[in-house]
């Protein structure tokens, strides 16, 4: 039975991968609708022939890697359980220490290490792909350093969360999910507060914007929008990527507006002002706080579903999965598998909400700057620098895009330009 379940799991993954390969490379139609051809949203009007070809190639491969990566994680956790490796990790932990807390930490490090090894090939392929298409400028040692930082941050986070969750399971087998959710509220807020000042600087250097003339313009816009900003930060991303970006991070006094130095180097002041007003739109409309609220609401339902599905799976397949009790630490791969599946399943909803907020921020930005030419050209440059797909396939947009497509964004700006040109 165990061997049969393993074969079925691998076969299901292969069929899934073949489906998305067929969908992305042969079925999906990414051509622009006739009404958009020749407009400023048409990549043929602002990309040369080589850039068009590269953007199509790069997008297809990158999207395929996206759809392969998450289910591969599910397959890994399933195999770990099916072949008793989770039980082996637990035995190694028990043989290494007589203290329960240390045993949990040792179990987690073994599971994390094998997960890192299993997913490393896909991660490296993604890195190599971005190097091949000149998106990434990062050296392998620098990339490897970031991967190891990711590993230890994830391990540290699990080292805090996992012992608490399993302690709650033992204290309350029926309501542990609710207590875990209640504890997740202050933890989530605390991590968001730490993000800009503790976690992000581990990857890159952040410093106040060097261009003081531009900073004055940005802060003047912030004052107009009633945003209590004192600094705009830039981050040294040129040594890692040719892509451009800007974002808002953190909450409360640690909230920051951040510009990549690649954005500063390649865009004009007016284009940057549009991008910054977009980020201010997120602040003004409190998208960060709405995002936290939505995340916490979804996590409440998610933890309940984890509780229900986990108990069902152990009752139905406990013998095959080598799990006799959900409260046993060796059930952790099953817990992580269920969480990952639920997050993937909920991504169409969370992406839809995010795209709505991004559209709102775009509208806020164009109403503040009233410069559609700068806005449109900034999106065109973002498309060029990241070899982005202007009109992505439907499934890619649903599962992957937390921002509107460039077709949606540029066409909205063109409508604004036409409306205000006639007034």
mmCIF file of C-alpha atoms in Angstrom, residues 84-332:
data_model
loop_
_atom_site.group_PDB
_atom_site.id
_atom_site.type_symbol
_atom_site.label_atom_id
_atom_site.label_comp_id
_atom_site.label_asym_id
_atom_site.label_seq_id
_atom_site.Cartn_x
_atom_site.Cartn_y
_atom_site.Cartn_z
ATOM 1 C CA UNK A 84 9.165 6.798 7.689
ATOM 2 C CA UNK A 85 11.861 9.471 7.501
ATOM 3 C CA UNK A 86 9.926 11.684 9.908
ATOM 4 C CA UNK A 87 10.102 8.861 12.464
ATOM 5 C CA UNK A 88 13.851 8.557 11.800
ATOM 6 C CA UNK A 89 14.345 12.307 12.387
ATOM 7 C CA UNK A 90 12.516 11.976 15.682
ATOM 8 C CA UNK A 91 14.712 9.055 16.749
ATOM 9 C CA UNK A 92 17.859 11.000 15.858
ATOM 10 C CA UNK A 93 16.581 13.917 17.934
ATOM 11 C CA UNK A 94 15.778 11.694 20.928
ATOM 12 C CA UNK A 95 19.208 10.058 20.733
ATOM 13 C CA UNK A 96 20.905 13.469 20.639
ATOM 14 C CA UNK A 97 19.335 15.006 23.750
ATOM 15 C CA UNK A 98 17.243 14.079 26.769
ATOM 16 C CA UNK A 99 15.566 17.514 26.844
ATOM 17 C CA UNK A 100 12.226 17.715 25.027
ATOM 18 C CA UNK A 101 12.716 21.271 23.739
ATOM 19 C CA UNK A 102 16.146 20.448 22.327
ATOM 20 C CA UNK A 103 14.715 17.310 20.724
ATOM 21 C CA UNK A 104 12.128 19.457 18.931
ATOM 22 C CA UNK A 105 14.831 21.838 17.713
ATOM 23 C CA UNK A 106 16.976 18.950 16.460
ATOM 24 C CA UNK A 107 13.994 17.344 14.684
ATOM 25 C CA UNK A 108 13.202 20.654 12.966
ATOM 26 C CA UNK A 109 16.805 21.150 11.822
ATOM 27 C CA UNK A 110 16.858 17.687 10.215
ATOM 28 C CA UNK A 111 13.525 18.244 8.474
ATOM 29 C CA UNK A 112 14.584 21.725 7.343
ATOM 30 C CA UNK A 113 17.944 20.467 6.071
ATOM 31 C CA UNK A 114 16.414 17.709 3.948
ATOM 32 C CA UNK A 115 13.743 20.110 2.650
ATOM 33 C CA UNK A 116 16.511 22.539 1.679
ATOM 34 C CA UNK A 117 18.405 19.795 -0.180
ATOM 35 C CA UNK A 118 15.264 18.572 -1.949
ATOM 36 C CA UNK A 119 14.182 22.022 -3.177
ATOM 37 C CA UNK A 120 17.686 23.315 -3.928
ATOM 38 C CA UNK A 121 17.762 22.109 -7.568
ATOM 39 C CA UNK A 122 14.588 24.046 -8.458
ATOM 40 C CA UNK A 123 15.886 27.118 -6.611
ATOM 41 C CA UNK A 124 19.182 26.920 -8.483
ATOM 42 C CA UNK A 125 17.418 26.476 -11.836
ATOM 43 C CA UNK A 126 15.388 29.620 -11.112
ATOM 44 C CA UNK A 127 18.559 31.539 -10.216
ATOM 45 C CA UNK A 128 20.382 30.237 -13.285
ATOM 46 C CA UNK A 129 17.432 31.175 -15.497
ATOM 47 C CA UNK A 130 17.433 34.771 -14.253
ATOM 48 C CA UNK A 131 21.208 34.946 -14.876
ATOM 49 C CA UNK A 132 20.817 33.568 -18.395
ATOM 50 C CA UNK A 133 18.230 36.207 -19.279
ATOM 51 C CA UNK A 134 20.261 38.973 -17.573
ATOM 52 C CA UNK A 135 17.649 39.690 -14.928
ATOM 53 C CA UNK A 136 19.949 38.652 -12.093
ATOM 54 C CA UNK A 137 23.415 40.166 -11.706
ATOM 55 C CA UNK A 138 24.067 38.261 -8.482
ATOM 56 C CA UNK A 139 27.122 36.065 -8.090
ATOM 57 C CA UNK A 140 26.647 32.477 -6.942
ATOM 58 C CA UNK A 141 28.297 33.100 -3.514
ATOM 59 C CA UNK A 142 25.981 36.085 -2.938
ATOM 60 C CA UNK A 143 22.934 34.065 -4.006
ATOM 61 C CA UNK A 144 23.995 31.164 -1.797
ATOM 62 C CA UNK A 145 24.395 33.557 1.127
ATOM 63 C CA UNK A 146 20.783 34.746 0.655
ATOM 64 C CA UNK A 147 19.593 31.131 0.455
ATOM 65 C CA UNK A 148 21.322 30.328 3.758
ATOM 66 C CA UNK A 149 19.872 33.451 5.377
ATOM 67 C CA UNK A 150 16.421 32.271 4.233
ATOM 68 C CA UNK A 151 17.144 28.847 5.711
ATOM 69 C CA UNK A 152 18.124 30.157 9.149
ATOM 70 C CA UNK A 153 15.324 32.714 9.332
ATOM 71 C CA UNK A 154 12.791 29.993 8.455
ATOM 72 C CA UNK A 155 14.385 27.654 10.976
ATOM 73 C CA UNK A 156 14.334 30.311 13.695
ATOM 74 C CA UNK A 157 10.690 31.085 12.981
ATOM 75 C CA UNK A 158 9.752 27.403 13.125
ATOM 76 C CA UNK A 159 11.748 27.005 16.325
ATOM 77 C CA UNK A 160 9.435 29.569 17.915
ATOM 78 C CA UNK A 161 6.140 28.441 16.375
ATOM 79 C CA UNK A 162 6.344 24.626 16.281
ATOM 80 C CA UNK A 163 6.970 23.948 20.011
ATOM 81 C CA UNK A 164 4.121 26.319 20.915
ATOM 82 C CA UNK A 165 1.691 24.682 18.457
ATOM 83 C CA UNK A 166 2.456 21.147 19.650
ATOM 84 C CA UNK A 167 2.238 22.244 23.294
ATOM 85 C CA UNK A 168 -1.205 23.690 22.541
ATOM 86 C CA UNK A 169 -2.196 20.431 20.822
ATOM 87 C CA UNK A 170 -1.375 18.501 23.987
ATOM 88 C CA UNK A 171 -3.213 20.975 26.215
ATOM 89 C CA UNK A 172 -6.337 21.173 24.039
ATOM 90 C CA UNK A 173 -6.800 18.607 21.284
ATOM 91 C CA UNK A 174 -10.009 20.257 20.012
ATOM 92 C CA UNK A 175 -9.272 23.974 20.296
ATOM 93 C CA UNK A 176 -5.522 24.232 19.802
ATOM 94 C CA UNK A 177 -6.116 25.842 16.388
ATOM 95 C CA UNK A 178 -8.054 28.714 17.981
ATOM 96 C CA UNK A 179 -5.444 29.350 20.678
ATOM 97 C CA UNK A 180 -2.684 29.182 18.061
ATOM 98 C CA UNK A 181 -4.524 31.779 15.998
ATOM 99 C CA UNK A 182 -4.919 34.102 18.987
ATOM 100 C CA UNK A 183 -1.179 33.888 19.671
ATOM 101 C CA UNK A 184 -0.430 34.480 15.981
ATOM 102 C CA UNK A 185 -1.933 37.988 16.127
ATOM 103 C CA UNK A 186 0.738 39.638 18.323
ATOM 104 C CA UNK A 187 3.434 37.472 16.686
ATOM 105 C CA UNK A 188 2.449 38.628 13.178
ATOM 106 C CA UNK A 189 2.415 42.287 14.220
ATOM 107 C CA UNK A 190 5.770 41.897 15.975
ATOM 108 C CA UNK A 191 7.373 40.289 12.894
ATOM 109 C CA UNK A 192 6.029 43.032 10.621
ATOM 110 C CA UNK A 193 7.454 45.620 13.000
ATOM 111 C CA UNK A 194 10.858 43.885 12.923
ATOM 112 C CA UNK A 195 10.918 43.266 9.155
ATOM 113 C CA UNK A 196 12.371 46.617 7.989
ATOM 114 C CA UNK A 197 14.941 47.059 10.753
ATOM 115 C CA UNK A 198 16.100 43.521 11.551
ATOM 116 C CA UNK A 199 15.300 41.058 8.752
ATOM 117 C CA UNK A 200 15.598 43.111 5.532
ATOM 118 C CA UNK A 201 19.076 44.512 6.402
ATOM 119 C CA UNK A 202 20.377 40.920 6.564
ATOM 120 C CA UNK A 203 20.025 40.776 2.777
ATOM 121 C CA UNK A 204 20.837 44.324 1.655
ATOM 122 C CA UNK A 205 22.059 47.704 2.849
ATOM 123 C CA UNK A 206 19.419 50.393 3.381
ATOM 124 C CA UNK A 207 20.172 54.083 3.681
ATOM 125 C CA UNK A 208 18.377 57.419 3.270
ATOM 126 C CA UNK A 209 17.897 58.534 -0.324
ATOM 127 C CA UNK A 210 21.117 60.145 -1.558
ATOM 128 C CA UNK A 211 19.414 62.410 -4.090
ATOM 129 C CA UNK A 212 18.243 65.100 -1.672
ATOM 130 C CA UNK A 213 16.498 67.123 -4.387
ATOM 131 C CA UNK A 214 14.381 64.110 -5.289
ATOM 132 C CA UNK A 215 13.816 63.323 -1.617
ATOM 133 C CA UNK A 216 12.509 66.865 -1.081
ATOM 134 C CA UNK A 217 9.988 66.373 -3.897
ATOM 135 C CA UNK A 218 8.878 63.022 -2.494
ATOM 136 C CA UNK A 219 8.522 64.359 1.044
ATOM 137 C CA UNK A 220 6.522 67.321 -0.283
ATOM 138 C CA UNK A 221 4.105 64.824 -1.860
ATOM 139 C CA UNK A 222 4.011 62.910 1.428
ATOM 140 C CA UNK A 223 3.129 66.093 3.311
ATOM 141 C CA UNK A 224 0.367 66.827 0.798
ATOM 142 C CA UNK A 225 -0.987 63.316 1.426
ATOM 143 C CA UNK A 226 -0.721 63.772 5.230
ATOM 144 C CA UNK A 227 1.915 61.057 5.525
ATOM 145 C CA UNK A 228 4.355 61.639 8.436
ATOM 146 C CA UNK A 229 7.414 60.553 6.456
ATOM 147 C CA UNK A 230 10.841 61.902 7.361
ATOM 148 C CA UNK A 231 13.007 59.788 5.052
ATOM 149 C CA UNK A 232 12.791 57.797 1.853
ATOM 150 C CA UNK A 233 15.106 54.803 1.793
ATOM 151 C CA UNK A 234 17.061 53.304 -1.070
ATOM 152 C CA UNK A 235 18.503 49.822 -1.173
ATOM 153 C CA UNK A 236 21.508 48.541 -3.124
ATOM 154 C CA UNK A 237 19.934 46.018 -5.474
ATOM 155 C CA UNK A 238 22.074 46.666 -8.582
ATOM 156 C CA UNK A 239 24.585 44.053 -7.446
ATOM 157 C CA UNK A 240 21.793 41.464 -7.480
ATOM 158 C CA UNK A 241 19.352 42.350 -10.253
ATOM 159 C CA UNK A 242 18.588 44.498 -13.279
ATOM 160 C CA UNK A 243 14.894 44.593 -12.354
ATOM 161 C CA UNK A 244 13.306 47.631 -10.702
ATOM 162 C CA UNK A 245 10.989 47.958 -7.732
ATOM 163 C CA UNK A 246 9.698 50.111 -4.896
ATOM 164 C CA UNK A 247 7.597 49.072 -1.916
ATOM 165 C CA UNK A 248 6.160 49.906 1.475
ATOM 166 C CA UNK A 249 7.165 47.727 4.408
ATOM 167 C CA UNK A 250 6.721 47.638 8.172
ATOM 168 C CA UNK A 251 4.057 49.075 10.445
ATOM 169 C CA UNK A 252 3.824 51.913 12.942
ATOM 170 C CA UNK A 253 7.003 53.925 13.491
ATOM 171 C CA UNK A 254 8.999 51.347 11.508
ATOM 172 C CA UNK A 255 6.992 51.783 8.280
ATOM 173 C CA UNK A 256 9.261 52.596 5.356
ATOM 174 C CA UNK A 257 8.979 53.576 1.716
ATOM 175 C CA UNK A 258 11.857 51.918 -0.131
ATOM 176 C CA UNK A 259 13.283 52.443 -3.619
ATOM 177 C CA UNK A 260 15.672 50.075 -5.335
ATOM 178 C CA UNK A 261 18.781 51.825 -6.661
ATOM 179 C CA UNK A 262 18.073 50.264 -10.071
ATOM 180 C CA UNK A 263 14.840 52.252 -10.132
ATOM 181 C CA UNK A 264 16.714 55.444 -9.282
ATOM 182 C CA UNK A 265 19.318 54.826 -11.977
ATOM 183 C CA UNK A 266 16.905 54.073 -14.831
ATOM 184 C CA UNK A 267 13.842 56.232 -14.297
ATOM 185 C CA UNK A 268 13.405 59.990 -14.487
ATOM 186 C CA UNK A 269 12.305 62.048 -11.489
ATOM 187 C CA UNK A 270 8.734 62.282 -12.810
ATOM 188 C CA UNK A 271 8.546 58.530 -13.295
ATOM 189 C CA UNK A 272 9.895 57.951 -9.774
ATOM 190 C CA UNK A 273 7.405 60.447 -8.340
ATOM 191 C CA UNK A 274 4.574 58.446 -9.898
ATOM 192 C CA UNK A 275 5.921 55.228 -8.402
ATOM 193 C CA UNK A 276 6.344 56.847 -4.992
ATOM 194 C CA UNK A 277 2.841 58.285 -5.085
ATOM 195 C CA UNK A 278 1.631 54.758 -5.827
ATOM 196 C CA UNK A 279 3.345 53.568 -2.621
ATOM 197 C CA UNK A 280 1.838 56.522 -0.753
ATOM 198 C CA UNK A 281 -1.548 55.404 -2.022
ATOM 199 C CA UNK A 282 -1.058 52.142 -0.144
ATOM 200 C CA UNK A 283 -0.299 54.101 3.030
ATOM 201 C CA UNK A 284 -3.195 56.551 2.654
ATOM 202 C CA UNK A 285 -5.709 53.779 1.990
ATOM 203 C CA UNK A 286 -4.228 51.677 4.843
ATOM 204 C CA UNK A 287 -3.640 48.675 2.610
ATOM 205 C CA UNK A 288 -0.973 47.304 4.947
ATOM 206 C CA UNK A 289 -3.444 47.132 7.830
ATOM 207 C CA UNK A 290 -6.224 45.747 5.647
ATOM 208 C CA UNK A 291 -3.734 43.156 4.443
ATOM 209 C CA UNK A 292 -2.925 42.148 8.003
ATOM 210 C CA UNK A 293 -6.624 41.891 8.852
ATOM 211 C CA UNK A 294 -7.353 39.734 5.788
ATOM 212 C CA UNK A 295 -4.332 37.535 6.525
ATOM 213 C CA UNK A 296 -5.447 36.994 10.114
ATOM 214 C CA UNK A 297 -9.022 36.238 9.046
ATOM 215 C CA UNK A 298 -7.876 33.709 6.460
ATOM 216 C CA UNK A 299 -5.422 32.168 8.921
ATOM 217 C CA UNK A 300 -8.283 31.623 11.404
ATOM 218 C CA UNK A 301 -10.227 29.564 8.862
ATOM 219 C CA UNK A 302 -6.983 28.011 7.641
ATOM 220 C CA UNK A 303 -5.969 26.731 11.066
ATOM 221 C CA UNK A 304 -9.430 25.284 11.599
ATOM 222 C CA UNK A 305 -9.197 23.442 8.274
ATOM 223 C CA UNK A 306 -5.697 22.247 9.219
ATOM 224 C CA UNK A 307 -7.132 20.813 12.452
ATOM 225 C CA UNK A 308 -9.983 19.048 10.645
ATOM 226 C CA UNK A 309 -7.949 17.738 7.688
ATOM 227 C CA UNK A 310 -5.067 16.613 9.875
ATOM 228 C CA UNK A 311 -7.329 14.545 12.135
ATOM 229 C CA UNK A 312 -9.099 13.034 9.107
ATOM 230 C CA UNK A 313 -5.811 12.163 7.387
ATOM 231 C CA UNK A 314 -4.383 10.487 10.494
ATOM 232 C CA UNK A 315 -7.582 8.536 11.135
ATOM 233 C CA UNK A 316 -7.740 7.425 7.498
ATOM 234 C CA UNK A 317 -4.063 7.021 6.568
ATOM 235 C CA UNK A 318 -2.220 7.135 9.894
ATOM 236 C CA UNK A 319 -0.742 3.656 9.483
ATOM 237 C CA UNK A 320 0.599 4.376 5.980
ATOM 238 C CA UNK A 321 1.955 7.790 7.027
ATOM 239 C CA UNK A 322 3.569 6.350 10.189
ATOM 240 C CA UNK A 323 1.585 8.759 12.409
ATOM 241 C CA UNK A 324 -0.457 7.530 15.347
ATOM 242 C CA UNK A 325 -1.169 10.878 17.014
ATOM 243 C CA UNK A 326 -1.437 14.432 15.671
ATOM 244 C CA UNK A 327 0.274 15.658 18.854
ATOM 245 C CA UNK A 328 3.448 13.736 17.991
ATOM 246 C CA UNK A 329 6.198 15.917 16.480
ATOM 247 C CA UNK A 330 6.654 13.438 13.625
ATOM 248 C CA UNK A 331 3.291 14.654 12.262
ATOM 249 C CA UNK A 332 4.946 18.016 11.447
#
